[in-house]
CSV table of C-alpha atoms in Angstrom, one decimal:
chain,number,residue,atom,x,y,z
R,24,UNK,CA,7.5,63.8,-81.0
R,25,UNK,CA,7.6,60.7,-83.2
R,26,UNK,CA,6.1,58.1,-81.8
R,27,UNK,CA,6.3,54.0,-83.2
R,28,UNK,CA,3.6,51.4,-82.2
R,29,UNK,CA,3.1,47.9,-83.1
R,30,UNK,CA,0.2,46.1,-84.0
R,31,UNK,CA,-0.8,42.5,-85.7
R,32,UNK,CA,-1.9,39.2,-84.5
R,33,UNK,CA,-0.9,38.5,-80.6
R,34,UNK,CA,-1.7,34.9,-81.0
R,35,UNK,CA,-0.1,32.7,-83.9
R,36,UNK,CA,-0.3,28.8,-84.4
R,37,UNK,CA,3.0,26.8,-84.9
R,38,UNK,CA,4.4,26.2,-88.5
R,39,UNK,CA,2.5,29.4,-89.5
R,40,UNK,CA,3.7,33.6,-90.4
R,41,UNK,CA,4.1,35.8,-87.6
R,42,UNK,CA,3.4,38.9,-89.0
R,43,UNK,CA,3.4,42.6,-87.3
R,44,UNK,CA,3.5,46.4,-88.6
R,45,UNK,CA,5.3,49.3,-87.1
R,46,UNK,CA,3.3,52.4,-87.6
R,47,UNK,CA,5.3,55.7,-87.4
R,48,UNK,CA,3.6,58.8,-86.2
R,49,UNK,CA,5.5,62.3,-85.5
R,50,UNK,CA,8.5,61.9,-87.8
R,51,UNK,CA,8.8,60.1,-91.6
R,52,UNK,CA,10.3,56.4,-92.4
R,53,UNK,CA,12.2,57.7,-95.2
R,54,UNK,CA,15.0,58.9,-93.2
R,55,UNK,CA,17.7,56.4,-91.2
R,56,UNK,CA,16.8,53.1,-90.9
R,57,UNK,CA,13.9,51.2,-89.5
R,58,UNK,CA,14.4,47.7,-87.4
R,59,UNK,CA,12.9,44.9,-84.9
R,60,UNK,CA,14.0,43.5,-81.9
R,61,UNK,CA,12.4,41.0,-79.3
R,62,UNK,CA,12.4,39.4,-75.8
R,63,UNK,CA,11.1,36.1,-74.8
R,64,UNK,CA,9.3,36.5,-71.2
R,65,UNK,CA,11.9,36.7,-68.5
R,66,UNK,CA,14.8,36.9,-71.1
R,67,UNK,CA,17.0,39.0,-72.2
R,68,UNK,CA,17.0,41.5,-76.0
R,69,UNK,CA,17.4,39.7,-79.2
R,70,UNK,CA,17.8,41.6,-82.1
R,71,UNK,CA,16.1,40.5,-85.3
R,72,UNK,CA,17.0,42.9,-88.6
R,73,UNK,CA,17.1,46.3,-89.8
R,74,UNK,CA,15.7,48.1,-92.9
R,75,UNK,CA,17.4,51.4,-94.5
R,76,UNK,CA,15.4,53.8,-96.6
R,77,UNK,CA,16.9,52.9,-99.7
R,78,UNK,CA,14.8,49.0,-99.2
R,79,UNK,CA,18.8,47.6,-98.1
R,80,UNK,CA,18.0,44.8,-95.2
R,81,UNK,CA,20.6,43.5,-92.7
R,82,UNK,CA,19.0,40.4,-90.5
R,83,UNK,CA,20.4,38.5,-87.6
R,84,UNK,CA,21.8,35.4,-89.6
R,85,UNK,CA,20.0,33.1,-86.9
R,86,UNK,CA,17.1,34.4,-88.6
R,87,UNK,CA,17.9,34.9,-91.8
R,88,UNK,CA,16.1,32.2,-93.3
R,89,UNK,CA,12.3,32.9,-91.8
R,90,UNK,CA,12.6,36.9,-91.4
R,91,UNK,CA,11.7,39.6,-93.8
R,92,UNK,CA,11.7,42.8,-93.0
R,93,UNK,CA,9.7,45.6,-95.4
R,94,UNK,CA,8.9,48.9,-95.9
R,95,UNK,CA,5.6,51.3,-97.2
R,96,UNK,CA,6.5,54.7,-97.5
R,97,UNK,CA,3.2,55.7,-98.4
R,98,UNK,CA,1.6,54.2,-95.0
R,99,UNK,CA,4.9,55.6,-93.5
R,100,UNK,CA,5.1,52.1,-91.9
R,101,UNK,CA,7.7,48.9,-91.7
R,102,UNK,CA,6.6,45.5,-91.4
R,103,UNK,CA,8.2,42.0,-90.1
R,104,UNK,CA,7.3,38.6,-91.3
R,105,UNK,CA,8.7,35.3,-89.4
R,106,UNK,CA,8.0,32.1,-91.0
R,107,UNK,CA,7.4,28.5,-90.0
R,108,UNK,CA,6.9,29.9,-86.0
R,109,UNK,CA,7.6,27.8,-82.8
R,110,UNK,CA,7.3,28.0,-79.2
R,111,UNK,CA,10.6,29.3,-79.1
R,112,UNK,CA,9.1,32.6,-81.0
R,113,UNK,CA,7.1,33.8,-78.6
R,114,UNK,CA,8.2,37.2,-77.4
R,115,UNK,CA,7.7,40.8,-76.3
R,116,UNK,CA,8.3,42.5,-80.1
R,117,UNK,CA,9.6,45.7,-80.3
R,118,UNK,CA,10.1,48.0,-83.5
R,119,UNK,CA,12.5,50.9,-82.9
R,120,UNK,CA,14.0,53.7,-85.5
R,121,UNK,CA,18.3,53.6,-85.8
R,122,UNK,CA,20.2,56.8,-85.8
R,123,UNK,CA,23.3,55.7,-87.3
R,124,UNK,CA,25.4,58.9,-86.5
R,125,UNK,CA,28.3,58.8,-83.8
R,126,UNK,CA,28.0,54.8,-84.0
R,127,UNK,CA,24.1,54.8,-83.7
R,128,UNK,CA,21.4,53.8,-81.2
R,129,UNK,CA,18.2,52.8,-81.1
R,130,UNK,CA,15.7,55.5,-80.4
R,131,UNK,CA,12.4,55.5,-80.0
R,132,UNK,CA,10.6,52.2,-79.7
R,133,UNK,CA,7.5,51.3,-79.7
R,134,UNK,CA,5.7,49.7,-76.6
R,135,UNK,CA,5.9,46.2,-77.7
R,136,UNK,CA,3.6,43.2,-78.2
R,137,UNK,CA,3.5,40.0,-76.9
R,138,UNK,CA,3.1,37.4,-79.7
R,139,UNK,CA,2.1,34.1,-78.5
R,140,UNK,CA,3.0,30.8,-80.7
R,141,UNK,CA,0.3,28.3,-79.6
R,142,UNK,CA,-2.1,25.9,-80.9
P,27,UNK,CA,29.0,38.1,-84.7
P,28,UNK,CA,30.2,40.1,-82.0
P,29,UNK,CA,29.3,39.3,-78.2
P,30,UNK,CA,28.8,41.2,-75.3
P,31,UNK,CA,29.6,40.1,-72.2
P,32,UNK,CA,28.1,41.9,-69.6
P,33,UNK,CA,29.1,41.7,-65.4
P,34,UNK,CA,27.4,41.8,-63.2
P,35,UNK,CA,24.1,39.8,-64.4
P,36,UNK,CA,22.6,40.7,-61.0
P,37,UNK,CA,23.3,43.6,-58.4
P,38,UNK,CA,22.1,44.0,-55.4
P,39,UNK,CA,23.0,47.6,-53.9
P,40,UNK,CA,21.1,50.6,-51.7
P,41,UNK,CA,20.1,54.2,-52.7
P,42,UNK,CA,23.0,56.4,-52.7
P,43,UNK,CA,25.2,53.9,-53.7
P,44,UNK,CA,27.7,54.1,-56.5
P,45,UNK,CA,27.2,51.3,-59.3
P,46,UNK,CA,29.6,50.3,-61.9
P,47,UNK,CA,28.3,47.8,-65.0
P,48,UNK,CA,30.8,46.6,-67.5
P,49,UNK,CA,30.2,45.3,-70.6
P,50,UNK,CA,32.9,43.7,-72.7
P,51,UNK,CA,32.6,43.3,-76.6
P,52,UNK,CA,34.4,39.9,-78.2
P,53,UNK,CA,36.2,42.4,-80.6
P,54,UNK,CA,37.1,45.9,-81.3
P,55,UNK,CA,33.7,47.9,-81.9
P,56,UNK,CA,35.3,51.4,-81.3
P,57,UNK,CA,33.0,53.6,-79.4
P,58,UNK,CA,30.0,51.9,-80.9
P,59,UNK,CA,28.3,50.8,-78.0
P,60,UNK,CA,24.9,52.0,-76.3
P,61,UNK,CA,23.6,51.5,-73.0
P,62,UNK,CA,19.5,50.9,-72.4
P,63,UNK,CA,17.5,50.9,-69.4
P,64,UNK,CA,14.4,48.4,-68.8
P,65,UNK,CA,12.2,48.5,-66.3
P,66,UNK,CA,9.1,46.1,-66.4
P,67,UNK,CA,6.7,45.8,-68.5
P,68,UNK,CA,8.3,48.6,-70.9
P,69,UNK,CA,10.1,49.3,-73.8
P,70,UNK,CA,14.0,49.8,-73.2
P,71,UNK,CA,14.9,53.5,-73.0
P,72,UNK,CA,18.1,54.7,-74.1
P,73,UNK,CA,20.6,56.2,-71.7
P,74,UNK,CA,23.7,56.8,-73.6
P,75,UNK,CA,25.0,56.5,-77.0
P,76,UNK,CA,29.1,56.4,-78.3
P,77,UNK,CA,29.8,55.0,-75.4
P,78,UNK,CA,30.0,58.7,-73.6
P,79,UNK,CA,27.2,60.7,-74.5
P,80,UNK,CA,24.5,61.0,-72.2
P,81,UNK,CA,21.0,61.2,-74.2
P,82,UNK,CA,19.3,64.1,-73.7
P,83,UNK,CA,16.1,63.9,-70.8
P,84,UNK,CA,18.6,61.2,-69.1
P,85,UNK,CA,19.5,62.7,-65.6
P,86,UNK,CA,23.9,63.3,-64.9
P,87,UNK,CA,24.1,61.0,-62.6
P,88,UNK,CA,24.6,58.5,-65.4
P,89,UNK,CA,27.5,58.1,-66.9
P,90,UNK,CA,29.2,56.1,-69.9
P,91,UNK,CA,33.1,55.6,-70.8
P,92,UNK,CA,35.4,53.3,-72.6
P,93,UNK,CA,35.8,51.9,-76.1
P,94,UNK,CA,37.5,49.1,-78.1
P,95,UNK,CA,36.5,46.4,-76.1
P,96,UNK,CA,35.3,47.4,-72.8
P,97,UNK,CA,33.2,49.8,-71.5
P,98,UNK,CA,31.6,50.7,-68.3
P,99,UNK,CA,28.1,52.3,-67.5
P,100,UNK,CA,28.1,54.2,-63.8
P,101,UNK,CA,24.9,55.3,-62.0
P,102,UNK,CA,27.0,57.7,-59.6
P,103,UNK,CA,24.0,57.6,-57.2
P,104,UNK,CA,21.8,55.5,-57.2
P,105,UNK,CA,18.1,56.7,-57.5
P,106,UNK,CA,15.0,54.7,-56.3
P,107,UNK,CA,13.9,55.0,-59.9
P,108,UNK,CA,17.2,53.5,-61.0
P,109,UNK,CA,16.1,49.5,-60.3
P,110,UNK,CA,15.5,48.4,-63.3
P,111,UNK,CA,17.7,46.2,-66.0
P,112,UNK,CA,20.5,47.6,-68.2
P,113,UNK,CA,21.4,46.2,-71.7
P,114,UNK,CA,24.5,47.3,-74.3
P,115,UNK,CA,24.6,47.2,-76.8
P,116,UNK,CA,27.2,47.5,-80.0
P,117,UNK,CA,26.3,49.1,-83.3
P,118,UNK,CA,29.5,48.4,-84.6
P,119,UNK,CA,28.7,45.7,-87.2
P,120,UNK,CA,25.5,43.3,-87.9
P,121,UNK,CA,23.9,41.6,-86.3
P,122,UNK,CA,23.7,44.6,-84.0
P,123,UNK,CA,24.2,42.5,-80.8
P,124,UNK,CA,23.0,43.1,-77.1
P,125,UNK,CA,24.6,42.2,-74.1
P,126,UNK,CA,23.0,39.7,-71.5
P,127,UNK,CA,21.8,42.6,-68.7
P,128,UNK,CA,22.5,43.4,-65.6
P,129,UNK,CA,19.2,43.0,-63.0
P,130,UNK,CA,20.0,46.0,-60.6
P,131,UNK,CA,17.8,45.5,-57.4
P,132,UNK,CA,17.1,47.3,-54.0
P,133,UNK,CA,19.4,45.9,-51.0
């Protein structure tokens, strides 16, 4: 059963990189596509950008500018990297595998981790 | 982008009780649309996929229909396991947009 967890930094200072890794167990990344969503506290899913096998990336253009989404085969991992952080970045972050057959969904996802933006 | 308009944000209603949540896309997204449940604390779990089909592990009692621009999720009974919030979401074009939620809570 493939399994996705997230891990990285839970606390990151304003103006700095948020940056977090998806680590796939149970199943290979280089197959379908690979993204990252998140949820402020008490609000409601925001979806942040997607990464097919082939290295294409699709980001949420409200994003655009501070997000990069990557790839290592070799660790069989995905990785997300937010720029220039505020308050307004703090959020539940979830990683999650897309199925993009009959339309698509999202399944599984990982647990998610709270990442703080504070001084 | 496409939005996703989702109604009711908040239902209160009892076990047994048959609930309807609609969800309503700003364009034509086909059958493109997935519904999520969230309970606290958790990741969202998905429920149903191309509007219709029902994921497998995810009891009958849930089902899914529509498709262009509106859609409806139906919990034909609802469980005590069933409170929790419910998210679409359309898969039609990026960004791969959710809607709002819908809080469903015990009466």
């Amino acid at each position: 059963q493939m399994q996705l967890q997230e891990s990285g930094p839970t606390l990151v200072k304003p103006s700095e990189t948020l940056s977090l890794t998806c680590i796939v167990s149970g199943g290979s990344i280089n197959t379908y596509y690979w993204g990252w969503i998140r949820q402020p506290p008490g609000k409601g899913l925001e979806w942040i950008g997607i990464i097919h096998l082939s290295g294409t990336t699709y980001y949420n253009p409200s994003l655009k500018s501070r997000v990069t989404i990557s790839q290592d085969m070799s660790k069989n991992q995905f990785s997300l990297k937010l720029t220039s952080v505020t308050a307004a970045d703090t959020a539940v972050y979830y990683c999650g595998r897309r199925i993009p057959v009959a339309g698509g969904w999202f399944d599984p996802w990982g647990q998610g981790t709270l990442v703080t933006v504070s001084s | 982008d496409i939005q996703l308009t989702q109604s009711p944000s908040f239902l209160s209603a009892s076990v047994g009780d048959r609930v309807t949540i609609t969800c309503r896309a700003s364009q034509g997204i086909n059958s493109y649309l997935a519904w999520y449940q969230q309970k606290p604390g958790k990741a969202p779990r998905l429920l149903i996929y191309a509007a219709s089909t029902l994921q497998s592990g995810v009891p009958s009692r849930f089902s899914g229909s529509g498709s262009g621009t509106e859609f409806t999720l139906t919990i034909s009974s609802l469980q005590p396991e069933d409170f929790a919030t419910y998210y679409c979401q359309q898969l039609y074009s990026y960004p791969l947009t959710f809607g709002g939620g819908t809080q469903v809570e015990i009466k």
